[in-house]
Amino acid sequence: MTASRFECVMSRSLTVSTVALIGFLLLLLSVVGAIFTWAGRRSGWPAPLVWSGAIAFGVTALATLGAALFTFLLAPRAILLTDREVVVDRPLWRIEIPITDVKAVRLLAPGDLRGGIRTAGAAGMFAQIGNFHSPALGNFRMYLRDEADGVVLDARERFVLSPRPAVAFVQQLSEKLSRSPVPGVGTP
């Protein structure tokens, strides 16, 4: 079984927001931890109190890095297209959508995400992932790294994906769908 691989590449704006957000959080935590430690020592607080505050800020910094790592591991790396399924390839929890479940595929239109809200997920760091809602699309699951490569895939659920190049992905999947026999049609 051969698979076509379509990379999911982060847009420039997503790359900038990811770096800026992680950098800002780490800088903020470092500065607040340093100020707490400096103020505590200067005020004559007992060493255990000063170090417990510093440790609390360190744990917070590690939790921030953990959240960033978790988002990184859930972000799509590629969309694989086989004869049997569309696979959202991620380091954790690959998502497999059987071709037989796919009803339609099209390029993401410019206004499709306008007015959208995140109902459960993450956006702004490594990818937009999770459950979303927009007036144009309704409820959908999104695994998007670049809107310019956006694709809307209707199966049992609606998905918004970002395979690069999007046009080639839509063409290949459309060809597979046109060749795929529809259950119950033409059978006695």
PDB file of N, CA, C and O in Angstrom, residues 106-116 132-142 144 150-154 157-161:
ATOM      1  N   ARG A 106     -12.500  19.750  -0.104  1.00  0.00           N
ATOM      2  CA  ARG A 106     -12.350  20.995  -0.856  1.00  0.00           C
ATOM      3  C   ARG A 106     -11.307  21.868  -0.177  1.00  0.00           C
ATOM      4  O   ARG A 106     -10.948  21.640   0.982  1.00  0.00           O
ATOM      5  N   LEU A 107     -10.862  22.865  -0.917  1.00  0.00           N
ATOM      6  CA  LEU A 107      -9.934  23.837  -0.340  1.00  0.00           C
ATOM      7  C   LEU A 107     -10.673  24.715   0.652  1.00  0.00           C
ATOM      8  O   LEU A 107     -11.867  25.006   0.485  1.00  0.00           O
ATOM      9  N   LEU A 108      -9.985  25.145   1.687  1.00  0.00           N
ATOM     10  CA  LEU A 108     -10.536  26.063   2.675  1.00  0.00           C
ATOM     11  C   LEU A 108     -10.771  27.412   2.009  1.00  0.00           C
ATOM     12  O   LEU A 108      -9.862  27.969   1.390  1.00  0.00           O
ATOM     13  N   ALA A 109     -11.979  27.920   2.106  1.00  0.00           N
ATOM     14  CA  ALA A 109     -12.304  29.227   1.516  1.00  0.00           C
ATOM     15  C   ALA A 109     -11.869  30.337   2.476  1.00  0.00           C
ATOM     16  O   ALA A 109     -11.809  30.125   3.692  1.00  0.00           O
ATOM     17  N   PRO A 110     -11.573  31.526   1.949  1.00  0.00           N
ATOM     18  CA  PRO A 110     -11.067  32.613   2.787  1.00  0.00           C
ATOM     19  C   PRO A 110     -11.938  32.949   4.010  1.00  0.00           C
ATOM     20  O   PRO A 110     -11.415  33.260   5.060  1.00  0.00           O
ATOM     21  N   GLY A 111     -13.257  32.862   3.908  1.00  0.00           N
ATOM     22  CA  GLY A 111     -14.106  33.226   5.038  1.00  0.00           C
ATOM     23  C   GLY A 111     -14.528  32.075   5.934  1.00  0.00           C
ATOM     24  O   GLY A 111     -15.273  32.272   6.892  1.00  0.00           O
ATOM     25  N   ASP A 112     -14.068  30.869   5.643  1.00  0.00           N
ATOM     26  CA  ASP A 112     -14.533  29.691   6.390  1.00  0.00           C
ATOM     27  C   ASP A 112     -14.247  29.758   7.884  1.00  0.00           C
ATOM     28  O   ASP A 112     -15.029  29.264   8.685  1.00  0.00           O
ATOM     29  N   LEU A 113     -13.125  30.332   8.271  1.00  0.00           N
ATOM     30  CA  LEU A 113     -12.758  30.365   9.690  1.00  0.00           C
ATOM     31  C   LEU A 113     -13.138  31.681  10.375  1.00  0.00           C
ATOM     32  O   LEU A 113     -12.996  31.808  11.588  1.00  0.00           O
ATOM     33  N   ARG A 114     -13.646  32.649   9.600  1.00  0.00           N
ATOM     34  CA  ARG A 114     -14.007  33.954  10.162  1.00  0.00           C
ATOM     35  C   ARG A 114     -15.099  33.789  11.211  1.00  0.00           C
ATOM     36  O   ARG A 114     -16.081  33.094  11.001  1.00  0.00           O
ATOM     37  N   GLY A 115     -14.906  34.415  12.350  1.00  0.00           N
ATOM     38  CA  GLY A 115     -15.875  34.335  13.438  1.00  0.00           C
ATOM     39  C   GLY A 115     -15.811  33.024  14.194  1.00  0.00           C
ATOM     40  O   GLY A 115     -16.677  32.738  15.013  1.00  0.00           O
ATOM     41  N   GLY A 116     -14.767  32.240  13.952  1.00  0.00           N
ATOM     42  CA  GLY A 116     -14.644  30.935  14.601  1.00  0.00           C
ATOM     43  C   GLY A 116     -14.207  31.044  16.051  1.00  0.00           C
ATOM     44  O   GLY A 116     -13.565  32.019  16.455  1.00  0.00           O
ATOM     45  N   PHE A 132     -13.417  23.153  17.101  1.00  0.00           N
ATOM     46  CA  PHE A 132     -13.703  24.552  16.814  1.00  0.00           C
ATOM     47  C   PHE A 132     -15.111  24.669  16.246  1.00  0.00           C
ATOM     48  O   PHE A 132     -15.731  23.678  15.875  1.00  0.00           O
ATOM     49  N   HIS A 133     -15.592  25.909  16.162  1.00  0.00           N
ATOM     50  CA  HIS A 133     -16.885  26.191  15.548  1.00  0.00           C
ATOM     51  C   HIS A 133     -16.771  27.512  14.803  1.00  0.00           C
ATOM     52  O   HIS A 133     -16.208  28.471  15.336  1.00  0.00           O
ATOM     53  N   SER A 134     -17.293  27.554  13.585  1.00  0.00           N
ATOM     54  CA  SER A 134     -17.381  28.809  12.849  1.00  0.00           C
ATOM     55  C   SER A 134     -18.748  28.866  12.178  1.00  0.00           C
ATOM     56  O   SER A 134     -19.347  27.820  11.904  1.00  0.00           O
ATOM     57  N   PRO A 135     -19.245  30.078  11.925  1.00  0.00           N
ATOM     58  CA  PRO A 135     -20.548  30.187  11.255  1.00  0.00           C
ATOM     59  C   PRO A 135     -20.576  29.484   9.890  1.00  0.00           C
ATOM     60  O   PRO A 135     -21.578  28.871   9.525  1.00  0.00           O
ATOM     61  N   ALA A 136     -19.477  29.546   9.144  1.00  0.00           N
ATOM     62  CA  ALA A 136     -19.453  28.951   7.805  1.00  0.00           C
ATOM     63  C   ALA A 136     -19.341  27.429   7.828  1.00  0.00           C
ATOM     64  O   ALA A 136     -19.921  26.750   6.985  1.00  0.00           O
ATOM     65  N   LEU A 137     -18.589  26.883   8.786  1.00  0.00           N
ATOM     66  CA  LEU A 137     -18.330  25.436   8.802  1.00  0.00           C
ATOM     67  C   LEU A 137     -19.121  24.670   9.859  1.00  0.00           C
ATOM     68  O   LEU A 137     -19.180  23.443   9.807  1.00  0.00           O
ATOM     69  N   GLY A 138     -19.670  25.345  10.833  1.00  0.00           N
ATOM     70  CA  GLY A 138     -20.309  24.654  11.948  1.00  0.00           C
ATOM     71  C   GLY A 138     -19.238  24.085  12.866  1.00  0.00           C
ATOM     72  O   GLY A 138     -18.160  24.666  13.023  1.00  0.00           O
ATOM     73  N   ASN A 139     -19.499  22.926  13.466  1.00  0.00           N
ATOM     74  CA  ASN A 139     -18.522  22.278  14.345  1.00  0.00           C
ATOM     75  C   ASN A 139     -17.528  21.486  13.502  1.00  0.00           C
ATOM     76  O   ASN A 139     -17.920  20.817  12.542  1.00  0.00           O
ATOM     77  N   PHE A 140     -16.258  21.548  13.871  1.00  0.00           N
ATOM     78  CA  PHE A 140     -15.240  20.814  13.144  1.00  0.00           C
ATOM     79  C   PHE A 140     -14.027  20.580  14.034  1.00  0.00           C
ATOM     80  O   PHE A 140     -13.840  21.246  15.045  1.00  0.00           O
ATOM     81  N   ARG A 141     -13.239  19.587  13.629  1.00  0.00           N
ATOM     82  CA  ARG A 141     -11.953  19.308  14.273  1.00  0.00           C
ATOM     83  C   ARG A 141     -10.866  19.880  13.376  1.00  0.00           C
ATOM     84  O   ARG A 141     -10.876  19.647  12.174  1.00  0.00           O
ATOM     85  N   MET A 142      -9.944  20.623  13.973  1.00  0.00           N
ATOM     86  CA  MET A 142      -8.930  21.287  13.171  1.00  0.00           C
ATOM     87  C   MET A 142      -7.539  20.830  13.579  1.00  0.00           C
ATOM     88  O   MET A 142      -7.218  20.749  14.760  1.00  0.00           O
ATOM     89  N   LEU A 144      -4.423  22.321  11.951  1.00  0.00           N
ATOM     90  CA  LEU A 144      -4.006  23.299  10.953  1.00  0.00           C
ATOM     91  C   LEU A 144      -2.720  23.984  11.373  1.00  0.00           C
ATOM     92  O   LEU A 144      -2.590  24.429  12.510  1.00  0.00           O
ATOM     93  N   GLY A 150      -5.027  25.189   3.767  1.00  0.00           N
ATOM     94  CA  GLY A 150      -6.208  24.615   4.406  1.00  0.00           C
ATOM     95  C   GLY A 150      -7.101  23.818   3.480  1.00  0.00           C
ATOM     96  O   GLY A 150      -7.316  24.170   2.319  1.00  0.00           O
ATOM     97  N   VAL A 151      -7.607  22.718   4.026  1.00  0.00           N
ATOM     98  CA  VAL A 151      -8.510  21.811   3.319  1.00  0.00           C
ATOM     99  C   VAL A 151      -9.649  21.456   4.270  1.00  0.00           C
ATOM    100  O   VAL A 151      -9.423  21.223   5.460  1.00  0.00           O
ATOM    101  N   VAL A 152     -10.866  21.422   3.741  1.00  0.00           N
ATOM    102  CA  VAL A 152     -12.030  20.974   4.513  1.00  0.00           C
ATOM    103  C   VAL A 152     -12.368  19.567   4.041  1.00  0.00           C
ATOM    104  O   VAL A 152     -12.584  19.342   2.845  1.00  0.00           O
ATOM    105  N   LEU A 153     -12.389  18.630   4.974  1.00  0.00           N
ATOM    106  CA  LEU A 153     -12.667  17.235   4.658  1.00  0.00           C
ATOM    107  C   LEU A 153     -13.909  16.822   5.445  1.00  0.00           C
ATOM    108  O   LEU A 153     -13.916  16.899   6.676  1.00  0.00           O
ATOM    109  N   ASP A 154     -14.953  16.438   4.729  1.00  0.00           N
ATOM    110  CA  ASP A 154     -16.185  15.989   5.373  1.00  0.00           C
ATOM    111  C   ASP A 154     -16.219  14.475   5.390  1.00  0.00           C
ATOM    112  O   ASP A 154     -16.154  13.825   4.344  1.00  0.00           O
ATOM    113  N   GLU A 157     -17.174  13.230  10.657  1.00  0.00           N
ATOM    114  CA  GLU A 157     -17.004  14.543  11.274  1.00  0.00           C
ATOM    115  C   GLU A 157     -16.399  15.445  10.210  1.00  0.00           C
ATOM    116  O   GLU A 157     -15.869  14.965   9.212  1.00  0.00           O
ATOM    117  N   ARG A 158     -16.438  16.725  10.461  1.00  0.00           N
ATOM    118  CA  ARG A 158     -15.779  17.667   9.552  1.00  0.00           C
ATOM    119  C   ARG A 158     -14.385  17.955  10.109  1.00  0.00           C
ATOM    120  O   ARG A 158     -14.213  18.181  11.300  1.00  0.00           O
ATOM    121  N   PHE A 159     -13.389  17.961   9.215  1.00  0.00           N
ATOM    122  CA  PHE A 159     -12.008  18.226   9.586  1.00  0.00           C
ATOM    123  C   PHE A 159     -11.479  19.396   8.766  1.00  0.00           C
ATOM    124  O   PHE A 159     -11.829  19.545   7.595  1.00  0.00           O
ATOM    125  N   VAL A 160     -10.625  20.188   9.366  1.00  0.00           N
ATOM    126  CA  VAL A 160      -9.856  21.201   8.651  1.00  0.00           C
ATOM    127  C   VAL A 160      -8.393  20.821   8.839  1.00  0.00           C
ATOM    128  O   VAL A 160      -7.900  20.733   9.970  1.00  0.00           O
ATOM    129  N   LEU A 161      -7.715  20.549   7.721  1.00  0.00           N
ATOM    130  CA  LEU A 161      -6.337  20.068   7.724  1.00  0.00           C
ATOM    131  C   LEU A 161      -5.472  21.015   6.905  1.00  0.00           C
ATOM    132  O   LEU A 161      -5.990  21.849   6.168  1.00  0.00           O
TER     133      LEU A 161
END
